[in-house]
GROMACS .gro file of C-alpha atoms in nm:
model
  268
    1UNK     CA    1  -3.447   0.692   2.791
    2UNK     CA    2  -3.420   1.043   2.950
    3UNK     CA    3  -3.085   1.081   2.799
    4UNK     CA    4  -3.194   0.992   2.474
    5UNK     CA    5  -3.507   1.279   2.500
    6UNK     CA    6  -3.272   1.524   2.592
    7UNK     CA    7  -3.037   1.474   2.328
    8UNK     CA    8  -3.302   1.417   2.057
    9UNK     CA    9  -3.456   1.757   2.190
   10UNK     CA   10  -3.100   1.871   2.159
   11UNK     CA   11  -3.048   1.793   1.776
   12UNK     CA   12  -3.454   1.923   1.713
   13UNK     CA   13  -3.316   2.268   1.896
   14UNK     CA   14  -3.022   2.279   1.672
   15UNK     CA   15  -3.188   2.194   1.325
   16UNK     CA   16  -3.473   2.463   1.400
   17UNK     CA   17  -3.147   2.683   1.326
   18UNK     CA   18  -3.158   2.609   1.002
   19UNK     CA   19  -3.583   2.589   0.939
   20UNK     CA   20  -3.540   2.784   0.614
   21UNK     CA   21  -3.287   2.568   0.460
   22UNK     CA   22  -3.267   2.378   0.150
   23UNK     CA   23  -3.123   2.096   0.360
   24UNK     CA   24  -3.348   2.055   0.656
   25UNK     CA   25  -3.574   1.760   0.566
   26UNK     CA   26  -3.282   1.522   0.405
   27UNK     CA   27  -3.109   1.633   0.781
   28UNK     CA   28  -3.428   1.531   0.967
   29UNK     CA   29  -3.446   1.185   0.741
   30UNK     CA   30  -3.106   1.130   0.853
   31UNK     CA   31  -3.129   1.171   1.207
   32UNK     CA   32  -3.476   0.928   1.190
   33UNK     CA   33  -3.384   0.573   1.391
   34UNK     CA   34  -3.054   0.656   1.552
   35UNK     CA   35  -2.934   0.519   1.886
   36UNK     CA   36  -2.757   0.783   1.968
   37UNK     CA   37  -2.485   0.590   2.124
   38UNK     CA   38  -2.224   0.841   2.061
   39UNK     CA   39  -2.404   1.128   2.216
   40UNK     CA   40  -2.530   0.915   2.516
   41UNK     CA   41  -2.161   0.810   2.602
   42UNK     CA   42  -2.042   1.235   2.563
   43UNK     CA   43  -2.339   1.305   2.806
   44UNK     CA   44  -2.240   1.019   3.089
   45UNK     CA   45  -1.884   1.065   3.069
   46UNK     CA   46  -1.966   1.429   3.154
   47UNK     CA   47  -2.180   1.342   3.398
   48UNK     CA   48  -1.957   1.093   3.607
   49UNK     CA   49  -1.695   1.370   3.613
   50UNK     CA   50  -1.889   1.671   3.645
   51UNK     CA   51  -2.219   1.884   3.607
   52UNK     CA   52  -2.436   1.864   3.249
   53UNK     CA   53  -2.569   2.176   3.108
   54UNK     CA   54  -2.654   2.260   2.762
   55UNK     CA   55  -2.315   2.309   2.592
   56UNK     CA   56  -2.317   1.966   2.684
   57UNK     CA   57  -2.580   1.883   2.454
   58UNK     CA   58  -2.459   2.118   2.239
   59UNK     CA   59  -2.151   1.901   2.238
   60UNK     CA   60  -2.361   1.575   2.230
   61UNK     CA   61  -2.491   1.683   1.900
   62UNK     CA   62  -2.158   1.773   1.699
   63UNK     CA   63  -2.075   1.415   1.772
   64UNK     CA   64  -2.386   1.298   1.637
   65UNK     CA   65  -2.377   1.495   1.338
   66UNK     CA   66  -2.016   1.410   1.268
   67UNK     CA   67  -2.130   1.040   1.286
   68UNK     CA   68  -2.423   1.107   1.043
   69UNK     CA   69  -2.237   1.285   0.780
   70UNK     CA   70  -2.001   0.956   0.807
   71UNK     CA   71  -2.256   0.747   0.742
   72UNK     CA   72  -2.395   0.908   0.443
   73UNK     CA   73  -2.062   0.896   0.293
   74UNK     CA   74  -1.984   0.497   0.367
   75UNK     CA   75  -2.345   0.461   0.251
   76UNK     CA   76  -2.248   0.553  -0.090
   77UNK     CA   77  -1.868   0.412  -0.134
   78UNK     CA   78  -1.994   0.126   0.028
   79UNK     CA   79  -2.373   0.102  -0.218
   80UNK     CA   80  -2.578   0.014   0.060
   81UNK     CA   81  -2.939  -0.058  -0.041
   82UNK     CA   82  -3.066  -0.083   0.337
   83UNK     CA   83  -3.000   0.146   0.646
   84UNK     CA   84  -3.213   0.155   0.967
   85UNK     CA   85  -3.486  -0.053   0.797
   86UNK     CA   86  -3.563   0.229   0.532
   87UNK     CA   87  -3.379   0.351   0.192
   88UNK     CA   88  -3.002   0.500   0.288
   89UNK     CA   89  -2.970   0.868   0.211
   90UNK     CA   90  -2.788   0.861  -0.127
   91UNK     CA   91  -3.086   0.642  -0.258
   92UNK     CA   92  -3.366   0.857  -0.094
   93UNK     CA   93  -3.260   1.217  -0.215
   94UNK     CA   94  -2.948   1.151  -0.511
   95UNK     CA   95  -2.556   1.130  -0.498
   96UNK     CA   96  -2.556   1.482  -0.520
   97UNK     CA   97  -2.787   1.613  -0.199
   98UNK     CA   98  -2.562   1.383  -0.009
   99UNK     CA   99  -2.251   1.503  -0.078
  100UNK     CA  100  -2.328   1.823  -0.018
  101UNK     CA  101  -2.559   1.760   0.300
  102UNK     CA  102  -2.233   1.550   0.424
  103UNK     CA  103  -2.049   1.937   0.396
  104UNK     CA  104  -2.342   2.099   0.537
  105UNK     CA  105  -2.349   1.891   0.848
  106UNK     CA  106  -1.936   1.977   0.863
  107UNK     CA  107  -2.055   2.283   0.869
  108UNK     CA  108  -2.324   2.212   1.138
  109UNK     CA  109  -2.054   2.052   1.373
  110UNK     CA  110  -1.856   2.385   1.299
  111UNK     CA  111  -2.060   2.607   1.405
  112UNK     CA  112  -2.115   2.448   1.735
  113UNK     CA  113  -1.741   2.413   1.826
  114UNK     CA  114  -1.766   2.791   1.786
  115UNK     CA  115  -2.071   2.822   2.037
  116UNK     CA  116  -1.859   2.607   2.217
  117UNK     CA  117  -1.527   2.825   2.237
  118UNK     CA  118  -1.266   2.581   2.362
  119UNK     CA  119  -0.973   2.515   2.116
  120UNK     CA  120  -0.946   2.152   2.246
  121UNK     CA  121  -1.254   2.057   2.150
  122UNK     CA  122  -1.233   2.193   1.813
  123UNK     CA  123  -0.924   2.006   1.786
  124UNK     CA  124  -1.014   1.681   1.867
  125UNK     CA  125  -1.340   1.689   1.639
  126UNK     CA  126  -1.105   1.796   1.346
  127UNK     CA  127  -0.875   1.516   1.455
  128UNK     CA  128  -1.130   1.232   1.455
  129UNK     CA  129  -1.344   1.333   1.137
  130UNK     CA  130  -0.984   1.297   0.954
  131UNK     CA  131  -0.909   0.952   1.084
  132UNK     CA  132  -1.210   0.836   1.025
  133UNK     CA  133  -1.163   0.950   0.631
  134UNK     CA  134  -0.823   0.813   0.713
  135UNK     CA  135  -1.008   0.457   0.800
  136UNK     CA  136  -1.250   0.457   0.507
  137UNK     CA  137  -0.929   0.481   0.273
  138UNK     CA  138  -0.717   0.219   0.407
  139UNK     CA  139  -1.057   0.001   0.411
  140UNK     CA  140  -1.050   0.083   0.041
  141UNK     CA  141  -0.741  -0.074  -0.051
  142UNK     CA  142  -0.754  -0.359   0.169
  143UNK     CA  143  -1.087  -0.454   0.008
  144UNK     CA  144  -0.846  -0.541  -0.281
  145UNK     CA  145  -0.547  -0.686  -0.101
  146UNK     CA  146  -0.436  -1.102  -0.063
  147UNK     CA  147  -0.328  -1.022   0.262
  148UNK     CA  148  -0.557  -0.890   0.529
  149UNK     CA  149  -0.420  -0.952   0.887
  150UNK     CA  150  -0.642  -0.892   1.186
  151UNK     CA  151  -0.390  -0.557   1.274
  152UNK     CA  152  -0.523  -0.413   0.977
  153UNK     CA  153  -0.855  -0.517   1.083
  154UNK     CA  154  -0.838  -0.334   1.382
  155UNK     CA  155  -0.715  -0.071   1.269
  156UNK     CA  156  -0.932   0.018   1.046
  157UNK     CA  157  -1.212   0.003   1.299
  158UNK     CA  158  -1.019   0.205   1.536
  159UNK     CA  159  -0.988   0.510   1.327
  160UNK     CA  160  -1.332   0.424   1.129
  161UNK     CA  161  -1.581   0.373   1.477
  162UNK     CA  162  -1.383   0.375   1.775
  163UNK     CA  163  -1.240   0.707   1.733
  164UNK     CA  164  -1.566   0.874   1.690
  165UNK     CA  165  -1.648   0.738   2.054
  166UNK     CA  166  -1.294   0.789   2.195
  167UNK     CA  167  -1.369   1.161   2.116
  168UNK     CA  168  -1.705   1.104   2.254
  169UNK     CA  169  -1.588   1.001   2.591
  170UNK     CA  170  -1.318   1.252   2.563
  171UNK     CA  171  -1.499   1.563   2.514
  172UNK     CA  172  -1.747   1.507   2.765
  173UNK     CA  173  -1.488   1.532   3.019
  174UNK     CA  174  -1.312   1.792   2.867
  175UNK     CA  175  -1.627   2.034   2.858
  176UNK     CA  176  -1.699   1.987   3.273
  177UNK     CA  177  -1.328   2.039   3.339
  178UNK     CA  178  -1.222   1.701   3.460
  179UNK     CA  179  -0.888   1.658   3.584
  180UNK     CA  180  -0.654   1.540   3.375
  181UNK     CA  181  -0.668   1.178   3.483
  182UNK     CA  182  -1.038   1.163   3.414
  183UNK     CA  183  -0.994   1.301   3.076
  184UNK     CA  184  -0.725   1.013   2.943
  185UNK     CA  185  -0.908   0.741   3.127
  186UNK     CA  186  -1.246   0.877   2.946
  187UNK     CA  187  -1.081   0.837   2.674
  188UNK     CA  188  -0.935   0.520   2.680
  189UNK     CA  189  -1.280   0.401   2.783
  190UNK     CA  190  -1.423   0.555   2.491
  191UNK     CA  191  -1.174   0.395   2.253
  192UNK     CA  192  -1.186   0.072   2.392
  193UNK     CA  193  -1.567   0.031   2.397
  194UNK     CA  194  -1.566   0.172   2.026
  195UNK     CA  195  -1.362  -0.127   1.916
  196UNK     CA  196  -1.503  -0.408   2.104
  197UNK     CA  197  -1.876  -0.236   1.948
  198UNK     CA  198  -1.759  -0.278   1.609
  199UNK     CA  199  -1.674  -0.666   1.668
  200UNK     CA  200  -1.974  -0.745   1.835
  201UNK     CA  201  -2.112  -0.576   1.545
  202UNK     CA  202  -1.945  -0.743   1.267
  203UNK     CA  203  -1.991  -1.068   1.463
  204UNK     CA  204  -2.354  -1.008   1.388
  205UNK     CA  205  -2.292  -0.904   1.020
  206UNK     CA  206  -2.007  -1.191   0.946
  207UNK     CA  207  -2.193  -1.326   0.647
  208UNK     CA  208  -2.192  -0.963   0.463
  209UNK     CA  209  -1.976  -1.001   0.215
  210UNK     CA  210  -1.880  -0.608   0.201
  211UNK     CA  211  -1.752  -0.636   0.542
  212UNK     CA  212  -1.381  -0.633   0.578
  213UNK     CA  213  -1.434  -0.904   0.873
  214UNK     CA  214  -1.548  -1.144   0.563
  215UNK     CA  215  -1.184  -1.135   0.427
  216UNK     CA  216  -1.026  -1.236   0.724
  217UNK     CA  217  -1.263  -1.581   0.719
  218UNK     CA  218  -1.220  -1.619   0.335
  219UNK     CA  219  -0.816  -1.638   0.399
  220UNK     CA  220  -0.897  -1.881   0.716
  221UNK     CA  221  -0.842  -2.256   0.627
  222UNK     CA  222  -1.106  -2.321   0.921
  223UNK     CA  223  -1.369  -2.016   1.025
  224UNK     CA  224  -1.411  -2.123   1.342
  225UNK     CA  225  -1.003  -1.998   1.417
  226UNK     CA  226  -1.132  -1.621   1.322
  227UNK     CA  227  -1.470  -1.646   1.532
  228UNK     CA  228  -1.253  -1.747   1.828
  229UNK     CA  229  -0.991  -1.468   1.790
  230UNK     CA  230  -1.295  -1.242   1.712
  231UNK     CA  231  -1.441  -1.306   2.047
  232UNK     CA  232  -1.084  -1.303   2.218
  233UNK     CA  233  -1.023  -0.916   2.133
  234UNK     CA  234  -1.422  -0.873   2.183
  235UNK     CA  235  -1.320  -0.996   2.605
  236UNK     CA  236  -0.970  -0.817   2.539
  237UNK     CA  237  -1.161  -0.477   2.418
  238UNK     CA  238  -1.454  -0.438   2.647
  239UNK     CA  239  -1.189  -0.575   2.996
  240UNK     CA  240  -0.989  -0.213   2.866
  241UNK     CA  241  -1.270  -0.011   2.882
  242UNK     CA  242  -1.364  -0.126   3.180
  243UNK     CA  243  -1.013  -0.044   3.319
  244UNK     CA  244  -1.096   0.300   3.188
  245UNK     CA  245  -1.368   0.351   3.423
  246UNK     CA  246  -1.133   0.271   3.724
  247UNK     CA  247  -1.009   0.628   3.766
  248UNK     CA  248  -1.393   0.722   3.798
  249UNK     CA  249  -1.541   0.818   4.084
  250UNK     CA  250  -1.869   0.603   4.161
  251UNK     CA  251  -2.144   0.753   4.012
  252UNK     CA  252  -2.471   0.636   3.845
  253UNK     CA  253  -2.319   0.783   3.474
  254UNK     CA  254  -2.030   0.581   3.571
  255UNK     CA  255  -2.277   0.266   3.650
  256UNK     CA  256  -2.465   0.317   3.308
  257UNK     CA  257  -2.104   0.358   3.137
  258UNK     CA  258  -2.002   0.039   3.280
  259UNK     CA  259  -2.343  -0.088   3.172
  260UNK     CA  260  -2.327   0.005   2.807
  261UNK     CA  261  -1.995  -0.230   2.802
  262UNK     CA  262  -2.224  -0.521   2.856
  263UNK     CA  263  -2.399  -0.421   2.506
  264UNK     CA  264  -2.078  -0.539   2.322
  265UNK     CA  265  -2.068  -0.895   2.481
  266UNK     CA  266  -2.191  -1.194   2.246
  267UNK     CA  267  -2.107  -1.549   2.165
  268UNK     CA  268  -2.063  -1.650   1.815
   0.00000   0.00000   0.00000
């Protein structure tokens, strides 16, 4: 909870930048109902390795905006009609407000790697908001392929979600000046519990039909074979990012870290 105050107080800070724009209440709307699961995961990992301060939550909120300008986007190619239990963004303010409010909030995450100052950083944002365009377009032509295999699966859901919390993970320690040990096995943590999140989640979601998940069961001469392997990688997933944490030192962050693993088990 106190995490979640200080990063919502974080984003409110950084908005109140922009009071006079054209684009302030569709950003407000579109930060309403998050879990702010990417941010809380920058702010432990910083925390387990180092001291917090507010380029931290500076940081915390470039990854939250990067994930929010990703979701308008897949909102539209994807024609949701429902997001957080309200209308998604495209249908609430037009095709047009949302395309441009997705390059605004580029331009948000911008000008806080600047405020920032560290190349790395910069880097690895740039790196992950092209992979996960990267994932979205190989999604695209799988939707329309005979021959979905669960590597394509997961790859697609490790550039489209689990890179935006591999970078999470990543930056945090990055920004306290961990060693470079923490920093990889941060990051491994973050890209492990990104992909094991995104099965849990589509073992949730199996019967949307949208899903790239459903493909995989369509192809299956019995379901129950995918639900199986499903939960296999699930175990598989969430056992690597606990390996992550190994290289840790003992820490409550590090406690909650291991904690927010247990989020992704479930049973089908």
């Amino acid at each position: 909870g106190k995490y979640i105050q200080r990063i919502d107080q974080a984003l409110e800070d950084e908005l109140a930048l922009y009071s006079e724009s054209e684009f302030i209440e569709p950003l407000k709307y579109s930060l309403e109902g998050g879990k702010r699961i990417r941010p809380i995961i920058l702010t432990l990992a910083a925390e387990s390795v180092g001291k917090i301060d507010e380029n931290t939550f500076a940081a915390s909120c470039a990854v939250e905006f990067l994930h929010m300008e990703s979701i308008i986007h897949d909102d539209i190619i994807d024609n949701e009609t429902m997001r957080r239990q309200k209308d998604p963004f495209h249908i609430k303010y037009g095709y047009n407000t949302s395309i441009l409010t997705g390059d605004f909030v580029l331009g948000l995450i911008l000008a806080i790697s600047s405020r920032l100052d560290n190349a790395r950083i910069t880097k690895d944002l740039a790196t992950t908001a092209m992979l996960m365009s990267e994932g979205e377009m190989i999604e695209n032509r799988l939707e329309t392929s005979e021959d979905v295999t669960f590597d394509d699966y997961l790859k697609v859901i490790e550039y489209k979600t689990a890179t935006a919390f591999e970078v999470a993970a990543r930056i945090g320690a990055i920004i306290v000046n961990g060693t470079e040990e923490q920093i990889e096995a941060l990051t491994e943590y973050g890209k492990n519990i990104g992909i094991a999140y995104q099965i849990r989640d589509d073992l949730l979601d199996w019967k949307n039909e949208d899903k790239l998940f459903n493909l995989l069961i369509k192809k299956s001469s019995d379901p129950r074979d995918v639900f199986n392997k499903m939960e296999e990688l699930l175990k598989e997933y969430a056992q690597k990012a606990r390996e992550g944490l190994r290289k840790i030192p003992d820490s409550n962050a590090k406690t909650n870290l291991d904690n927010l693993i247990k989020f992704t088990s479930f049973k089908a």
